[in-house]
Amino acid sequence: MKSRDTRLREVYVWELPVRIYHWMNALCVVILCVTGFLIANPPAIMSGTEANFSFWFGKVRLIHFLTAFVFLFNFMFRIYWGFAGNKYAGWRNYIPHRKAQFKELIEVLKVDILMLKNKPVESIGHNTLASFIYFALFLAFLLQCLTGFGLYAQMSKAFLPQLFAWVVPLLGGDLAVRHIHHILMWFFILFTLFHVYLVFYHDYIERRGITSSMIGGWKFIEEEVAEKEEEEEKAAAKKA
Ligand code: HEM
Ligand code: HEM
């Protein structure tokens, strides 16, 4: 029987709102990519004239637009939770600005990307490189909402889309905005492929339960790492 004798502590990292956000967002991105891809490349069957087929394309667009609203409100909720949630969900983690964060960023590059070292980086929430990539992804989500609702403002007189009517003229017209919106879809597809691979890879190498942490919230952290963080927290609380 294989086993390891490292002492591990259960740490509650991802609160329920972060987990709900994550899975709602993942589902929306999949639906928006599939329907967006069909809008960009409609198969011939969608323009059929038989009664059963005639409104396929309309339904695809309707699903795209309805999902877009869920995607926007879910994203707005995550922005709020970056201020209201626990320290792992806070926005301070996503934008490197402290010396220790830059040090960890270089360390992750050495271990995960350049493979110069094979000692895993011991962070409890996201590591600094992952956080920074999520931050870039959040900016891309913002741009996708701006371009999407900008395009939608040309088709809907409703209040919310009309708030984005300035986007299309500002970004150089309908074609340019469609290009940006389209290219971002490929960014999300590539991100998802790398993201899922890396989550499973880290789970396999580190064995800290990273995949299931986005389901139940808990990670298994080495006792010394958890203790070190607790001490740093106490020291910071004393200073404040
Ligand atoms: C089967 C599919 C997926 C699995 C198993 C998965 C798993 C995970 C896990 C375990 C984390 C936390 C990593 C850590 O603790 O450092 C995470 C974070 C994240 N994932 Fe996924 N993910 C999936 C699909 C997606 C998709 C499709 C997207 C969107 C394009 C996405 C976007 C994110 C984002 C933005 C975060 C950071 C969450 C936050 O800090 O609020 N994931 N994912
Ligand atoms: C993950 C997010 C999203 C993805 C991957 C995505 C993808 C796409 C793609 C690939 C197209 C076709 C563009 C072209 O080549 O002409 C499209 C069209 C469009 N999308 Fe999105 N989209 C997303 C989010 C949104 C959001 C938030 C809105 C806001 C309402 C939106 C509204 C639209 C509109 C209005 C069109 C044009 C529809 C038409 O002309 O029939 N999208 N989308």
mmCIF file of C-alpha atoms and ligand atoms in Angstrom:
data_model
loop_
_atom_site.group_PDB
_atom_site.id
_atom_site.type_symbol
_atom_site.label_atom_id
_atom_site.label_comp_id
_atom_site.label_asym_id
_atom_site.label_seq_id
_atom_site.Cartn_x
_atom_site.Cartn_y
_atom_site.Cartn_z
ATOM 1 C CA MET A 1 0.000 0.000 0.000
ATOM 2 C CA LYS A 2 1.319 3.463 -0.909
ATOM 3 C CA SER A 3 0.796 6.253 1.627
ATOM 4 C CA ARG A 4 2.446 9.507 2.720
ATOM 5 C CA ASP A 5 3.256 10.492 6.291
ATOM 6 C CA THR A 6 3.238 14.316 5.902
ATOM 7 C CA ARG A 7 0.922 15.963 8.459
ATOM 8 C CA LEU A 8 -1.818 17.825 6.601
ATOM 9 C CA ARG A 9 -4.371 20.335 7.842
ATOM 10 C CA GLU A 10 -7.776 20.964 6.271
ATOM 11 C CA VAL A 11 -8.078 24.648 5.326
ATOM 12 C CA TYR A 12 -11.380 26.163 4.144
ATOM 13 C CA VAL A 13 -10.250 28.193 1.139
ATOM 14 C CA TRP A 14 -13.090 28.708 -1.376
ATOM 15 C CA GLU A 15 -16.330 29.973 0.202
ATOM 16 C CA LEU A 16 -19.690 28.948 -1.265
ATOM 17 C CA PRO A 17 -20.177 32.230 -3.235
ATOM 18 C CA VAL A 18 -16.798 31.736 -4.988
ATOM 19 C CA ARG A 19 -17.700 28.144 -5.851
ATOM 20 C CA ILE A 20 -21.152 29.092 -7.155
ATOM 21 C CA TYR A 21 -19.562 31.932 -9.155
ATOM 22 C CA HIS A 22 -16.969 29.557 -10.620
ATOM 23 C CA TRP A 23 -19.388 26.890 -11.851
ATOM 24 C CA MET A 24 -22.029 29.354 -13.109
ATOM 25 C CA ASN A 25 -19.276 31.199 -14.960
ATOM 26 C CA ALA A 26 -17.798 27.999 -16.432
ATOM 27 C CA LEU A 27 -21.261 26.927 -17.644
ATOM 28 C CA CYS A 28 -21.982 30.376 -19.144
ATOM 29 C CA VAL A 29 -18.594 30.442 -20.936
ATOM 30 C CA VAL A 30 -19.259 27.016 -22.493
ATOM 31 C CA ILE A 31 -22.787 28.034 -23.645
ATOM 32 C CA LEU A 32 -21.562 31.416 -24.943
ATOM 33 C CA CYS A 33 -18.667 29.810 -26.847
ATOM 34 C CA VAL A 34 -20.924 27.172 -28.487
ATOM 35 C CA THR A 35 -23.682 29.656 -29.429
ATOM 36 C CA GLY A 36 -21.125 32.368 -30.358
ATOM 37 C CA PHE A 37 -19.319 29.914 -32.638
ATOM 38 C CA LEU A 38 -22.648 29.084 -34.339
ATOM 39 C CA ILE A 39 -23.484 32.793 -34.738
ATOM 40 C CA ALA A 40 -20.097 33.330 -36.416
ATOM 41 C CA ASN A 41 -20.335 30.185 -38.616
ATOM 42 C CA PRO A 42 -24.027 29.279 -39.070
ATOM 43 C CA PRO A 43 -24.391 25.772 -40.580
ATOM 44 C CA ALA A 44 -26.683 25.538 -43.636
ATOM 45 C CA ILE A 45 -29.344 23.647 -41.639
ATOM 46 C CA MET A 46 -30.091 26.826 -39.695
ATOM 47 C CA SER A 47 -31.298 28.626 -42.781
ATOM 48 C CA GLY A 48 -33.702 25.777 -43.737
ATOM 49 C CA THR A 49 -37.167 26.842 -44.737
ATOM 50 C CA GLU A 50 -39.128 23.946 -43.216
ATOM 51 C CA ALA A 51 -41.272 25.080 -40.289
ATOM 52 C CA ASN A 52 -39.297 22.973 -37.778
ATOM 53 C CA PHE A 53 -35.913 24.389 -38.729
ATOM 54 C CA SER A 54 -36.749 27.943 -39.695
ATOM 55 C CA PHE A 55 -36.146 29.605 -36.332
ATOM 56 C CA TRP A 56 -33.029 27.667 -35.229
ATOM 57 C CA PHE A 57 -30.704 30.613 -35.665
ATOM 58 C CA GLY A 58 -33.066 32.873 -33.726
ATOM 59 C CA LYS A 59 -33.075 30.374 -30.846
ATOM 60 C CA VAL A 60 -29.275 30.175 -30.847
ATOM 61 C CA ARG A 61 -29.050 33.978 -30.631
ATOM 62 C CA LEU A 62 -31.729 34.062 -27.895
ATOM 63 C CA ILE A 63 -29.740 31.531 -25.805
ATOM 64 C CA HIS A 64 -26.567 33.623 -26.383
ATOM 65 C CA PHE A 65 -28.254 36.813 -25.182
ATOM 66 C CA LEU A 66 -30.020 35.246 -22.162
ATOM 67 C CA THR A 67 -26.790 33.577 -21.039
ATOM 68 C CA ALA A 68 -24.986 36.905 -21.532
ATOM 69 C CA PHE A 69 -27.180 38.495 -18.826
ATOM 70 C CA VAL A 70 -26.435 35.660 -16.368
ATOM 71 C CA PHE A 71 -22.710 35.949 -17.225
ATOM 72 C CA LEU A 72 -22.734 39.734 -16.580
ATOM 73 C CA PHE A 73 -24.573 39.579 -13.221
ATOM 74 C CA ASN A 74 -22.483 36.631 -12.031
ATOM 75 C CA PHE A 75 -19.312 38.567 -12.934
ATOM 76 C CA MET A 76 -20.575 41.691 -11.119
ATOM 77 C CA PHE A 77 -21.232 39.531 -8.064
ATOM 78 C CA ARG A 78 -17.630 38.210 -8.139
ATOM 79 C CA ILE A 79 -16.296 41.786 -8.293
ATOM 80 C CA TYR A 80 -18.304 42.555 -5.141
ATOM 81 C CA TRP A 81 -17.083 39.334 -3.453
ATOM 82 C CA GLY A 82 -13.477 40.429 -4.112
ATOM 83 C CA PHE A 83 -14.158 43.096 -1.448
ATOM 84 C CA ALA A 84 -16.549 41.164 0.841
ATOM 85 C CA GLY A 85 -15.111 37.628 0.744
ATOM 86 C CA ASN A 86 -12.294 35.930 2.674
ATOM 87 C CA LYS A 87 -8.604 36.708 2.177
ATOM 88 C CA TYR A 88 -8.155 34.112 -0.594
ATOM 89 C CA ALA A 89 -10.941 35.675 -2.699
ATOM 90 C CA GLY A 90 -9.815 39.297 -2.123
ATOM 91 C CA TRP A 91 -8.653 41.447 -5.051
ATOM 92 C CA ARG A 92 -5.334 42.216 -3.303
ATOM 93 C CA ASN A 93 -4.227 38.660 -4.187
ATOM 94 C CA TYR A 94 -4.917 39.018 -7.892
ATOM 95 C CA ILE A 95 -2.707 42.023 -8.642
ATOM 96 C CA PRO A 96 0.939 41.449 -7.604
ATOM 97 C CA HIS A 97 2.167 44.486 -5.653
ATOM 98 C CA ARG A 98 4.076 43.059 -2.629
ATOM 99 C CA LYS A 99 7.721 41.872 -2.719
ATOM 100 C CA ALA A 100 6.690 38.390 -1.515
ATOM 101 C CA GLN A 101 4.211 38.081 -4.413
ATOM 102 C CA PHE A 102 6.863 38.892 -7.042
ATOM 103 C CA LYS A 103 9.211 36.375 -5.380
ATOM 104 C CA GLU A 104 6.516 33.691 -5.546
ATOM 105 C CA LEU A 105 5.693 34.603 -9.160
ATOM 106 C CA ILE A 106 9.338 33.974 -10.185
ATOM 107 C CA GLU A 107 9.368 30.759 -8.136
ATOM 108 C CA VAL A 108 6.231 29.420 -9.934
ATOM 109 C CA LEU A 109 7.775 30.315 -13.315
ATOM 110 C CA LYS A 110 10.919 28.350 -12.359
ATOM 111 C CA VAL A 111 8.973 25.296 -11.189
ATOM 112 C CA ASP A 112 5.919 25.073 -13.468
ATOM 113 C CA ILE A 113 7.022 26.734 -16.706
ATOM 114 C CA LEU A 114 10.841 26.567 -16.984
ATOM 115 C CA MET A 115 11.107 23.315 -14.971
ATOM 116 C CA LEU A 116 14.366 24.453 -13.348
ATOM 117 C CA LYS A 117 13.201 23.203 -9.929
ATOM 118 C CA ASN A 118 10.812 20.449 -8.911
ATOM 119 C CA LYS A 119 9.841 21.552 -5.392
ATOM 120 C CA PRO A 120 6.135 22.597 -5.570
ATOM 121 C CA VAL A 121 5.340 26.190 -4.530
ATOM 122 C CA GLU A 122 3.488 26.129 -1.227
ATOM 123 C CA SER A 123 0.633 28.633 -1.471
ATOM 124 C CA ILE A 124 -2.795 28.087 0.095
ATOM 125 C CA GLY A 125 -5.083 30.093 -2.227
ATOM 126 C CA HIS A 126 -4.152 30.551 -5.895
ATOM 127 C CA ASN A 127 -0.408 30.884 -6.476
ATOM 128 C CA THR A 128 0.646 34.396 -7.602
ATOM 129 C CA LEU A 129 1.072 33.474 -11.285
ATOM 130 C CA ALA A 130 -2.357 31.777 -11.390
ATOM 131 C CA SER A 131 -3.966 34.781 -9.637
ATOM 132 C CA PHE A 132 -2.394 37.154 -12.129
ATOM 133 C CA ILE A 133 -3.657 35.077 -15.069
ATOM 134 C CA TYR A 134 -7.174 35.037 -13.511
ATOM 135 C CA PHE A 135 -6.914 38.822 -13.227
ATOM 136 C CA ALA A 136 -6.113 39.058 -16.981
ATOM 137 C CA LEU A 137 -9.070 36.716 -17.592
ATOM 138 C CA PHE A 138 -11.376 38.980 -15.526
ATOM 139 C CA LEU A 139 -10.255 41.948 -17.679
ATOM 140 C CA ALA A 140 -11.063 39.881 -20.805
ATOM 141 C CA PHE A 141 -14.530 39.082 -19.330
ATOM 142 C CA LEU A 142 -15.050 42.819 -18.851
ATOM 143 C CA LEU A 143 -14.066 43.550 -22.465
ATOM 144 C CA GLN A 144 -16.337 40.712 -23.678
ATOM 145 C CA CYS A 145 -19.285 42.230 -21.763
ATOM 146 C CA LEU A 146 -18.508 45.702 -23.158
ATOM 147 C CA THR A 147 -18.260 44.500 -26.785
ATOM 148 C CA GLY A 148 -21.202 42.053 -26.424
ATOM 149 C CA PHE A 149 -23.580 44.588 -24.901
ATOM 150 C CA GLY A 150 -22.230 47.225 -27.322
ATOM 151 C CA LEU A 151 -23.324 44.993 -30.240
ATOM 152 C CA TYR A 152 -26.586 44.177 -28.489
ATOM 153 C CA ALA A 153 -27.372 47.891 -28.062
ATOM 154 C CA GLN A 154 -27.748 48.054 -31.873
ATOM 155 C CA MET A 155 -30.530 45.407 -31.674
ATOM 156 C CA SER A 156 -32.327 46.161 -28.412
ATOM 157 C CA LYS A 157 -33.887 49.346 -27.096
ATOM 158 C CA ALA A 158 -33.923 47.955 -23.519
ATOM 159 C CA PHE A 159 -32.351 50.073 -20.761
ATOM 160 C CA LEU A 160 -29.324 47.877 -19.881
ATOM 161 C CA PRO A 161 -27.971 47.303 -23.422
ATOM 162 C CA GLN A 162 -28.509 50.998 -24.212
ATOM 163 C CA LEU A 163 -26.033 51.849 -21.417
ATOM 164 C CA PHE A 164 -23.359 50.343 -23.730
ATOM 165 C CA ALA A 165 -24.381 52.190 -26.935
ATOM 166 C CA TRP A 166 -21.130 54.234 -26.834
ATOM 167 C CA VAL A 167 -18.875 51.139 -27.197
ATOM 168 C CA VAL A 168 -19.262 50.428 -30.934
ATOM 169 C CA PRO A 169 -18.472 54.004 -32.149
ATOM 170 C CA LEU A 170 -15.584 54.242 -29.640
ATOM 171 C CA LEU A 171 -13.926 50.991 -30.766
ATOM 172 C CA GLY A 172 -14.113 51.754 -34.494
ATOM 173 C CA GLY A 173 -17.473 50.384 -35.662
ATOM 174 C CA ASP A 174 -19.413 47.127 -35.903
ATOM 175 C CA LEU A 175 -16.790 45.040 -37.756
ATOM 176 C CA ALA A 176 -13.925 45.930 -35.389
ATOM 177 C CA VAL A 177 -16.082 45.169 -32.332
ATOM 178 C CA ARG A 178 -17.175 41.809 -33.802
ATOM 179 C CA HIS A 179 -13.504 40.946 -34.407
ATOM 180 C CA ILE A 180 -12.553 41.740 -30.792
ATOM 181 C CA HIS A 181 -15.595 39.784 -29.497
ATOM 182 C CA HIS A 182 -14.714 36.835 -31.750
ATOM 183 C CA ILE A 183 -10.969 36.734 -30.878
ATOM 184 C CA LEU A 184 -11.789 36.798 -27.153
ATOM 185 C CA MET A 185 -13.823 33.605 -27.631
ATOM 186 C CA TRP A 186 -10.622 31.846 -28.759
ATOM 187 C CA PHE A 187 -8.787 33.270 -25.731
ATOM 188 C CA PHE A 188 -11.430 31.689 -23.435
ATOM 189 C CA ILE A 189 -11.233 28.362 -25.284
ATOM 190 C CA LEU A 190 -7.419 28.268 -24.955
ATOM 191 C CA PHE A 191 -7.590 29.377 -21.304
ATOM 192 C CA THR A 192 -10.068 26.579 -20.502
ATOM 193 C CA LEU A 193 -7.859 23.906 -22.114
ATOM 194 C CA PHE A 194 -4.746 25.022 -20.170
ATOM 195 C CA HIS A 195 -6.732 25.694 -16.975
ATOM 196 C CA VAL A 196 -8.340 22.253 -16.738
ATOM 197 C CA TYR A 197 -5.035 20.559 -17.642
ATOM 198 C CA LEU A 198 -3.154 22.562 -14.956
ATOM 199 C CA VAL A 199 -5.773 21.917 -12.252
ATOM 200 C CA PHE A 200 -5.567 18.158 -12.856
ATOM 201 C CA TYR A 201 -1.739 18.315 -13.129
ATOM 202 C CA HIS A 202 -1.397 20.132 -9.779
ATOM 203 C CA ASP A 203 -3.831 17.712 -8.191
ATOM 204 C CA TYR A 204 -1.717 14.780 -9.381
ATOM 205 C CA ILE A 205 1.678 16.280 -8.420
ATOM 206 C CA GLU A 206 0.804 18.037 -5.132
ATOM 207 C CA ARG A 207 -2.073 15.824 -3.918
ATOM 208 C CA ARG A 208 -3.702 18.630 -1.896
ATOM 209 C CA GLY A 209 -7.224 18.090 -3.278
ATOM 210 C CA ILE A 210 -7.164 21.174 -5.536
ATOM 211 C CA THR A 211 -9.867 19.925 -7.960
ATOM 212 C CA SER A 212 -12.387 19.106 -5.240
ATOM 213 C CA SER A 213 -11.591 22.421 -3.450
ATOM 214 C CA MET A 214 -13.813 24.125 -6.064
ATOM 215 C CA ILE A 215 -16.623 21.745 -5.045
ATOM 216 C CA GLY A 216 -16.368 21.500 -1.258
ATOM 217 C CA GLY A 217 -14.135 24.491 -0.496
ATOM 218 C CA TRP A 218 -11.401 22.626 1.462
ATOM 219 C CA LYS A 219 -7.733 22.042 0.626
ATOM 220 C CA PHE A 220 -5.251 19.774 2.431
ATOM 221 C CA ILE A 221 -2.262 21.896 3.384
ATOM 222 C CA GLU A 222 1.065 20.791 4.916
ATOM 223 C CA GLU A 223 0.981 21.562 8.668
ATOM 224 C CA GLU A 224 4.158 23.760 8.531
ATOM 225 C CA VAL A 225 2.750 25.861 5.664
ATOM 226 C CA ALA A 226 -0.581 26.373 7.487
ATOM 227 C CA GLU A 227 1.274 27.251 10.736
ATOM 228 C CA LYS A 228 3.548 29.722 8.937
ATOM 229 C CA GLU A 229 0.557 31.521 7.456
ATOM 230 C CA GLU A 230 -1.178 31.605 10.847
ATOM 231 C CA GLU A 231 1.899 33.237 12.407
ATOM 232 C CA GLU A 232 2.109 35.810 9.603
ATOM 233 C CA GLU A 233 -1.574 36.616 10.153
ATOM 234 C CA LYS A 234 -1.056 37.097 13.904
ATOM 235 C CA ALA A 235 1.983 39.341 13.281
ATOM 236 C CA ALA A 236 -0.029 41.441 10.791
ATOM 237 C CA ALA A 237 -2.946 41.712 13.266
ATOM 238 C CA LYS A 238 -0.542 42.911 16.010
ATOM 239 C CA LYS A 239 0.914 45.582 13.703
ATOM 240 C CA ALA A 240 -2.568 46.893 12.779
HETATM 241 C C1 HEM B 1 -14.050 20.915 -15.654
HETATM 242 C C2 HEM B 1 -13.747 22.195 -15.738
HETATM 243 C C3 HEM B 1 -13.084 22.993 -14.645
HETATM 244 C C4 HEM B 1 -12.475 22.599 -13.480
HETATM 245 C C5 HEM B 1 -12.273 21.182 -12.922
HETATM 246 C C6 HEM B 1 -12.024 23.798 -12.809
HETATM 247 C C7 HEM B 1 -11.384 23.838 -11.585
HETATM 248 C C8 HEM B 1 -10.918 24.968 -10.948
HETATM 249 C C9 HEM B 1 -10.223 24.976 -9.672
HETATM 250 C C10 HEM B 1 -9.920 23.744 -8.837
HETATM 251 C C11 HEM B 1 -9.910 26.265 -9.383
HETATM 252 C C12 HEM B 1 -9.150 26.748 -8.143
HETATM 253 C C13 HEM B 1 -7.679 26.631 -8.402
HETATM 254 C C14 HEM B 1 -6.859 27.000 -7.177
HETATM 255 O O1 HEM B 1 -7.231 26.680 -6.054
HETATM 256 O O2 HEM B 1 -5.814 27.663 -7.354
HETATM 257 C C15 HEM B 1 -10.429 27.100 -10.449
HETATM 258 C C16 HEM B 1 -10.370 28.485 -10.496
HETATM 259 C C17 HEM B 1 -10.887 29.243 -11.516
HETATM 260 N N1 HEM B 1 -11.443 28.777 -12.703
HETATM 261 FE FE1 HEM B 1 -11.883 26.847 -13.140
HETATM 262 N N2 HEM B 1 -12.346 24.893 -13.585
HETATM 263 C C18 HEM B 1 -12.990 24.450 -14.721
HETATM 264 C C19 HEM B 1 -13.485 25.213 -15.757
HETATM 265 C C20 HEM B 1 -13.357 26.588 -15.843
HETATM 266 C C21 HEM B 1 -13.851 27.388 -16.952
HETATM 267 C C22 HEM B 1 -14.567 26.878 -18.219
HETATM 268 C C23 HEM B 1 -13.551 28.692 -16.651
HETATM 269 C C24 HEM B 1 -13.847 29.930 -17.467
HETATM 270 C C25 HEM B 1 -13.278 30.167 -18.627
HETATM 271 C C26 HEM B 1 -12.880 28.704 -15.347
HETATM 272 C C27 HEM B 1 -12.432 29.836 -14.709
HETATM 273 C C28 HEM B 1 -11.835 29.858 -13.457
HETATM 274 C C29 HEM B 1 -11.535 31.087 -12.743
HETATM 275 C C30 HEM B 1 -11.829 32.511 -13.215
HETATM 276 C C31 HEM B 1 -10.952 30.693 -11.519
HETATM 277 C C32 HEM B 1 -10.540 31.640 -10.379
HETATM 278 C C33 HEM B 1 -11.774 31.714 -9.487
HETATM 279 C C34 HEM B 1 -11.733 32.869 -8.529
HETATM 280 O O3 HEM B 1 -10.676 33.154 -7.968
HETATM 281 O O4 HEM B 1 -12.813 33.468 -8.338
HETATM 282 N N3 HEM B 1 -12.786 27.411 -14.887
HETATM 283 N N4 HEM B 1 -11.027 26.287 -11.399
HETATM 284 C C1 HEM B 2 -17.763 34.145 -22.923
HETATM 285 C C2 HEM B 2 -18.431 35.157 -23.426
HETATM 286 C C3 HEM B 2 -18.843 35.284 -24.883
HETATM 287 C C4 HEM B 2 -18.411 34.614 -25.994
HETATM 288 C C5 HEM B 2 -17.366 33.509 -26.063
HETATM 289 C C6 HEM B 2 -19.115 35.170 -27.137
HETATM 290 C C7 HEM B 2 -18.920 34.782 -28.465
HETATM 291 C C8 HEM B 2 -19.517 35.367 -29.564
HETATM 292 C C9 HEM B 2 -19.154 35.135 -30.935
HETATM 293 C C10 HEM B 2 -18.017 34.218 -31.402
HETATM 294 C C11 HEM B 2 -19.960 35.886 -31.730
HETATM 295 C C12 HEM B 2 -19.931 35.969 -33.269
HETATM 296 C C13 HEM B 2 -19.099 37.190 -33.629
HETATM 297 C C14 HEM B 2 -18.851 37.284 -35.129
HETATM 298 O O1 HEM B 2 -17.925 36.616 -35.608
HETATM 299 O O2 HEM B 2 -19.607 38.019 -35.796
HETATM 300 C C15 HEM B 2 -20.877 36.587 -30.862
HETATM 301 C C16 HEM B 2 -21.851 37.448 -31.291
HETATM 302 C C17 HEM B 2 -22.574 38.251 -30.444
HETATM 303 N N1 HEM B 2 -22.515 38.268 -29.064
HETATM 304 FE FE1 HEM B 2 -21.287 37.182 -27.886
HETATM 305 N N2 HEM B 2 -19.983 36.139 -26.708
HETATM 306 C C18 HEM B 2 -19.844 36.241 -25.316
HETATM 307 C C19 HEM B 2 -20.479 37.120 -24.493
HETATM 308 C C20 HEM B 2 -21.446 37.998 -24.925
HETATM 309 C C21 HEM B 2 -22.110 38.947 -24.063
HETATM 310 C C22 HEM B 2 -21.847 39.144 -22.557
HETATM 311 C C23 HEM B 2 -23.000 39.616 -24.833
HETATM 312 C C24 HEM B 2 -23.940 40.682 -24.350
HETATM 313 C C25 HEM B 2 -25.181 40.803 -24.723
HETATM 314 C C26 HEM B 2 -22.896 39.106 -26.188
HETATM 315 C C27 HEM B 2 -23.616 39.564 -27.287
HETATM 316 C C28 HEM B 2 -23.395 39.219 -28.609
HETATM 317 C C29 HEM B 2 -24.059 39.840 -29.743
HETATM 318 C C30 HEM B 2 -25.115 40.952 -29.680
HETATM 319 C C31 HEM B 2 -23.555 39.222 -30.884
HETATM 320 C C32 HEM B 2 -23.961 39.500 -32.351
HETATM 321 C C33 HEM B 2 -25.131 38.615 -32.710
HETATM 322 C C34 HEM B 2 -25.553 38.690 -34.158
HETATM 323 O O3 HEM B 2 -25.067 39.531 -34.886
HETATM 324 O O4 HEM B 2 -26.396 37.869 -34.533
HETATM 325 N N3 HEM B 2 -21.938 38.120 -26.210
HETATM 326 N N4 HEM B 2 -20.575 36.270 -29.555
#
